[in-house]
Short mmCIF file of C-alpha atoms in Angstrom, two decimals:
data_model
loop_
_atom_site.label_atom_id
_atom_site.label_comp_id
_atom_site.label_asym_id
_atom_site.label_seq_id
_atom_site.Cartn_x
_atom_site.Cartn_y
_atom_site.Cartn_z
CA UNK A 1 0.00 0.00 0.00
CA UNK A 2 2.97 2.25 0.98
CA UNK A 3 3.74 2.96 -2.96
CA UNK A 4 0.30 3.91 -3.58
CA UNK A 5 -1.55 7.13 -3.18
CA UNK A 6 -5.18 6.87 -1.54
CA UNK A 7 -6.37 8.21 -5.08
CA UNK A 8 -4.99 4.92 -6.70
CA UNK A 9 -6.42 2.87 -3.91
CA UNK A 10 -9.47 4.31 -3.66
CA UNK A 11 -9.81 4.20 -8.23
CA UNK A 12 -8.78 0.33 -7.99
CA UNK A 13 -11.19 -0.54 -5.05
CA UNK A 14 -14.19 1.37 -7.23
CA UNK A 15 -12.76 -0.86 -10.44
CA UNK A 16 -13.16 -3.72 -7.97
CA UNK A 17 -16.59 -3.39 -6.81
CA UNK A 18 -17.95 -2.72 -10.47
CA UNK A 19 -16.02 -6.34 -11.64
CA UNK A 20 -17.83 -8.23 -8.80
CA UNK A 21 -21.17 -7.12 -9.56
CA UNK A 22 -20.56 -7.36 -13.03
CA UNK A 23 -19.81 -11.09 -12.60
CA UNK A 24 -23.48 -11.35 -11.17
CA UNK A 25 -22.66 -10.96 -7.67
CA UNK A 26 -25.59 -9.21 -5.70
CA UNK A 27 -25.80 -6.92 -2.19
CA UNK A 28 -25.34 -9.06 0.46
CA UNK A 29 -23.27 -11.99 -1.62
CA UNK A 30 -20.21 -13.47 0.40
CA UNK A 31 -16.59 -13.26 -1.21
CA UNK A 32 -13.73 -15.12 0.01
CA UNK A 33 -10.30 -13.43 -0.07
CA UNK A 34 -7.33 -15.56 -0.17
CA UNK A 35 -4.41 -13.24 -0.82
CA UNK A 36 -0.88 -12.86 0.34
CA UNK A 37 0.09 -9.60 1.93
CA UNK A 38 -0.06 -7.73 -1.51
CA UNK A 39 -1.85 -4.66 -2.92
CA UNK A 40 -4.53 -6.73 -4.25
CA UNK A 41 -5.70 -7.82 -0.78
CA UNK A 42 -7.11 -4.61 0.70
CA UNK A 43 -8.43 -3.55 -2.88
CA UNK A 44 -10.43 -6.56 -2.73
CA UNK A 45 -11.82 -6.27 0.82
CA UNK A 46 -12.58 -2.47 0.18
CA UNK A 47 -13.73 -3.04 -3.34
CA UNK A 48 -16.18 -6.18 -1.70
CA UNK A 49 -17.45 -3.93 0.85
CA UNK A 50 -18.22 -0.39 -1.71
CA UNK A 51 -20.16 -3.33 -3.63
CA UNK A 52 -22.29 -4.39 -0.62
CA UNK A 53 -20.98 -7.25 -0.47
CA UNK A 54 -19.52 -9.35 2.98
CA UNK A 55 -15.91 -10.29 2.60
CA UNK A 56 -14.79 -13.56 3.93
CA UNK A 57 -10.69 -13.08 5.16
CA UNK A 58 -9.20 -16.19 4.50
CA UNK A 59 -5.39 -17.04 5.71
CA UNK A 60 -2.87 -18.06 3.21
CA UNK A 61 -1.56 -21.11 4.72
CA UNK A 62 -5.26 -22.96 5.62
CA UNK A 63 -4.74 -26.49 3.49
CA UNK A 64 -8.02 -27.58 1.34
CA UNK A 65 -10.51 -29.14 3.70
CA UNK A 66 -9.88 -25.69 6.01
CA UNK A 67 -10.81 -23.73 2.78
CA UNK A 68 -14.04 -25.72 1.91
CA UNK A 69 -15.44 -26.19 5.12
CA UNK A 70 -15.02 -22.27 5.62
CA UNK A 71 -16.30 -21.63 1.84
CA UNK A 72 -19.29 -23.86 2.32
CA UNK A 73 -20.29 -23.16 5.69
CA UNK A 74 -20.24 -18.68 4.34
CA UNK A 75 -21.99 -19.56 1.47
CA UNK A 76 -19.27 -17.85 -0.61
CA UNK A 77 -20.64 -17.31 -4.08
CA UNK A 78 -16.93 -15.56 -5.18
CA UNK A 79 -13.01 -15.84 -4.39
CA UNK A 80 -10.49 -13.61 -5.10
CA UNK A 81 -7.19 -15.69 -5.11
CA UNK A 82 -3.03 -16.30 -6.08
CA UNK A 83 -1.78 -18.95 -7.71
CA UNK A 84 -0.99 -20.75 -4.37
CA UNK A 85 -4.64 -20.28 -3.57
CA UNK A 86 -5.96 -20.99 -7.34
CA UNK A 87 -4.57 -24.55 -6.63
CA UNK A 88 -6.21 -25.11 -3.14
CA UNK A 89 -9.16 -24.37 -5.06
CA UNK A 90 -9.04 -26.20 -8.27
CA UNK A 91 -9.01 -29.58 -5.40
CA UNK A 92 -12.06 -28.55 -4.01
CA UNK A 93 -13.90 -26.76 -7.00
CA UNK A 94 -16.60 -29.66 -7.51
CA UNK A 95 -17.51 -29.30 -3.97
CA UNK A 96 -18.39 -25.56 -4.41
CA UNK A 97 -21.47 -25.27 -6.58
CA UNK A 98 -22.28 -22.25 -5.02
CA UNK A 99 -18.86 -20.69 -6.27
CA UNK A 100 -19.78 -18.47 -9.24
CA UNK A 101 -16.70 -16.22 -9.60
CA UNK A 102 -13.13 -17.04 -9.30
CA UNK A 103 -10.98 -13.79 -9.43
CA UNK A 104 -6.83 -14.68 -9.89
CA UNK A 105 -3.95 -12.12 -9.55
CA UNK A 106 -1.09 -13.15 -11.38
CA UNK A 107 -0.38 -16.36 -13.44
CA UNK A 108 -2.94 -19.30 -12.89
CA UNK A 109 -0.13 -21.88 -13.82
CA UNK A 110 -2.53 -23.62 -16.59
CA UNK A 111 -5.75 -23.96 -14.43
CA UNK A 112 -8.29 -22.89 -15.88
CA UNK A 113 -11.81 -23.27 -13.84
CA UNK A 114 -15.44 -22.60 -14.06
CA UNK A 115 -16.00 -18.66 -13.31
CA UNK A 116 -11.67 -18.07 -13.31
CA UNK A 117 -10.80 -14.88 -14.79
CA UNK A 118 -7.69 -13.03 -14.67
CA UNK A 119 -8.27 -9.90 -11.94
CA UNK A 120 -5.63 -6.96 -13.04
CA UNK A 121 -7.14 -8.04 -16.82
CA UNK A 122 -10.32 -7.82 -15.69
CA UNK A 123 -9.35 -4.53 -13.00
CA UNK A 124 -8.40 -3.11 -16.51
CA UNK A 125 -11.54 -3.34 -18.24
CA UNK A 126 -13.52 -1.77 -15.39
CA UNK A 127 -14.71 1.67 -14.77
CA UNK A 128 -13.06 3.94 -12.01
CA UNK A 129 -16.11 5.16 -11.16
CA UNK A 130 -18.52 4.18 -8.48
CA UNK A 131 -20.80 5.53 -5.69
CA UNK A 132 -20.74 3.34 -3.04
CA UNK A 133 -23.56 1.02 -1.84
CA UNK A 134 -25.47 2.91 1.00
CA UNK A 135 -25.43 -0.16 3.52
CA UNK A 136 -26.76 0.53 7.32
CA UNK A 137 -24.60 0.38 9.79
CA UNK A 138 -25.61 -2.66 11.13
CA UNK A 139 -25.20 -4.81 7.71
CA UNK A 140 -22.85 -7.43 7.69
CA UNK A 141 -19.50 -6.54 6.92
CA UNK A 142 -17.31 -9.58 7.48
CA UNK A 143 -17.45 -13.09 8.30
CA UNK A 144 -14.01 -14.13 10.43
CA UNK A 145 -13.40 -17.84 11.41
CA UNK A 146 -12.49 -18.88 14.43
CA UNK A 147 -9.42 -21.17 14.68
CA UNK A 148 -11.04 -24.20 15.48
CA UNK A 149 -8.94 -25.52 18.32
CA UNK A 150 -12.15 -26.53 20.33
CA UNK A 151 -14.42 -27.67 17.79
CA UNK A 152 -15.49 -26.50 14.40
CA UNK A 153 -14.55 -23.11 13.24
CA UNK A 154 -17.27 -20.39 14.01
CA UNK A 155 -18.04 -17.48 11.19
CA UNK A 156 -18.21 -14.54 13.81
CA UNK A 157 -20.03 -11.51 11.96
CA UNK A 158 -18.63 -8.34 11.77
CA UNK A 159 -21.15 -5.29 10.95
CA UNK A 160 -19.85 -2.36 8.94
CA UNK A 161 -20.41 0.41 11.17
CA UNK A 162 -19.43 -1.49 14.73
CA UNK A 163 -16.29 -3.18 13.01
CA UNK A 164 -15.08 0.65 11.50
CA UNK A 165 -15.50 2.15 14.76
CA UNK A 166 -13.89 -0.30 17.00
CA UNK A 167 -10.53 -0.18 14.56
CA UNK A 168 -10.16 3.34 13.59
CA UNK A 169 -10.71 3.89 17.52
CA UNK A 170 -7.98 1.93 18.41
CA UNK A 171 -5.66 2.84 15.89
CA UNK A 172 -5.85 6.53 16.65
CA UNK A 173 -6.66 6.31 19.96
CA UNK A 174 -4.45 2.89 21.09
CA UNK A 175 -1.84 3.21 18.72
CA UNK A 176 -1.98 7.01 18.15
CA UNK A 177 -1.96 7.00 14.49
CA UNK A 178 -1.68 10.35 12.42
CA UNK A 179 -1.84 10.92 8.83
CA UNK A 180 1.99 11.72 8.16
CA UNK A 181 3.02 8.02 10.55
CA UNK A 182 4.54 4.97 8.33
CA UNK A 183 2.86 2.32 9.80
CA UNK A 184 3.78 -1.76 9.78
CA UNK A 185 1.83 -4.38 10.95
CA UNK A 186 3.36 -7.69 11.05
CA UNK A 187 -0.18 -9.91 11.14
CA UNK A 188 -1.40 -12.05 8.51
CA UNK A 189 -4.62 -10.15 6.67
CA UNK A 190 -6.69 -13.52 6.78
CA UNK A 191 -6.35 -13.40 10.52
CA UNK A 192 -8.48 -10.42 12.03
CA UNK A 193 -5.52 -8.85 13.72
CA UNK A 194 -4.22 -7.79 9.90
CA UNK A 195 -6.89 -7.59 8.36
CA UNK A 196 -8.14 -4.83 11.00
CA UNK A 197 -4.75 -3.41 11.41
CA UNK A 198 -3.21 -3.80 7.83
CA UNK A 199 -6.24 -2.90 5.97
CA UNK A 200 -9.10 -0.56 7.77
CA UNK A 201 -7.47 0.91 10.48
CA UNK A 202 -4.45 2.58 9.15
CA UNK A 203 -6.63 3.19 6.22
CA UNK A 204 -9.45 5.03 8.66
CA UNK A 205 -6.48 7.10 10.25
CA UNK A 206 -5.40 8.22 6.67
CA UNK A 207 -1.94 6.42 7.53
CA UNK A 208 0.82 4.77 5.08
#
């Protein structure tokens, strides 16, 4: 995020909303993101969320059977995915009917699946342009998993308003962030410690 402006971010996130409705995915539609710590990550969560749409963080290293159960249980209709990911996926594709949309940044390493298209090709074909679903405060934002150490993982729901407020409180109030800090956060974004601290909250405080 560092070498882009919040014009760029904010022009990709709009491109990314208008790709995921174009691919028939409708207010209130669950996307799984399963993305390395790379720009494409919080473009997809803020693109998912501009669209209406509940994002599902996902961690890079959960194995196949993590991944469906997690995909099934969300009701998931999209993914936006690596390589790494595209492959986790391809194993477990005929157990995802639901799965309408599979989004890939960078090569797919000759898979080629049901609903696959290539993102930044499909990120370039998209308008810049889009006004935000108005969503209430208390519409889902997120679904998080719980680990699972005690029994099956648990999607905890995150609303949009709440979840905003709790993390740009604690980043400018906890961590004391101001628009001209450089900020790193070590956290994975498929856990919810980076995905609140690497995505929202610095972006909240207006941050790097």
């Amino acid at each position: 995020i560092a070498r882009h402006g919040f014009g760029e971010i904010r022009a990709l996130s709009n491109k990314m909303a208008n790709l995921l409705l174009a691919m028939g995915l409708a207010r209130g539609d669950r996307v799984g993101i399963l993305l390395s710590q790379s720009l494409e990550t919080p473009v997809a969560h803020v693109g998912a969320w501009k669209a209406g749409l509940i994002s599902i963080p996902l961690f890079t290293l959960f194995g196949e059977d993590a991944l469906l159960y997690r995909l099934t249980d969300s009701g998931a209709r999209a993914i936006v995915t690596d390589a790494i990911g595209l492959a986790k996926i391809a194993a477990i594709r005929d157990k995802l009917p639901n799965l309408a949309a599979i989004l890939v940044a960078g090569p797919a390493d000759g898979i080629s699946l049901a609903g696959q298209r290539d993102l930044w090709r499909a990120l370039d074909e998209a308008s810049a342009e889009f006004a935000p679903v108005d969503t209430a405060a208390d519409d889902p934002g997120l679904i998080i998993y719980t680990s699972g150490t005690t029994g099956k993982p648990k999607g905890i729901v995150h609303t949009t308003g709440g979840y905003m407020v709790g993390v740009y409180m604690t980043s400018k109030w906890v961590f004391d962030l101001k628009p001209e800090d450089l900020y790193w956060c070590t956290a994975d974004i498929g856990w919810v410690t980076g995905h609140s601290y690497v995505v929202y909250g610095p972006l909240l405080a207006g941050a790097t």
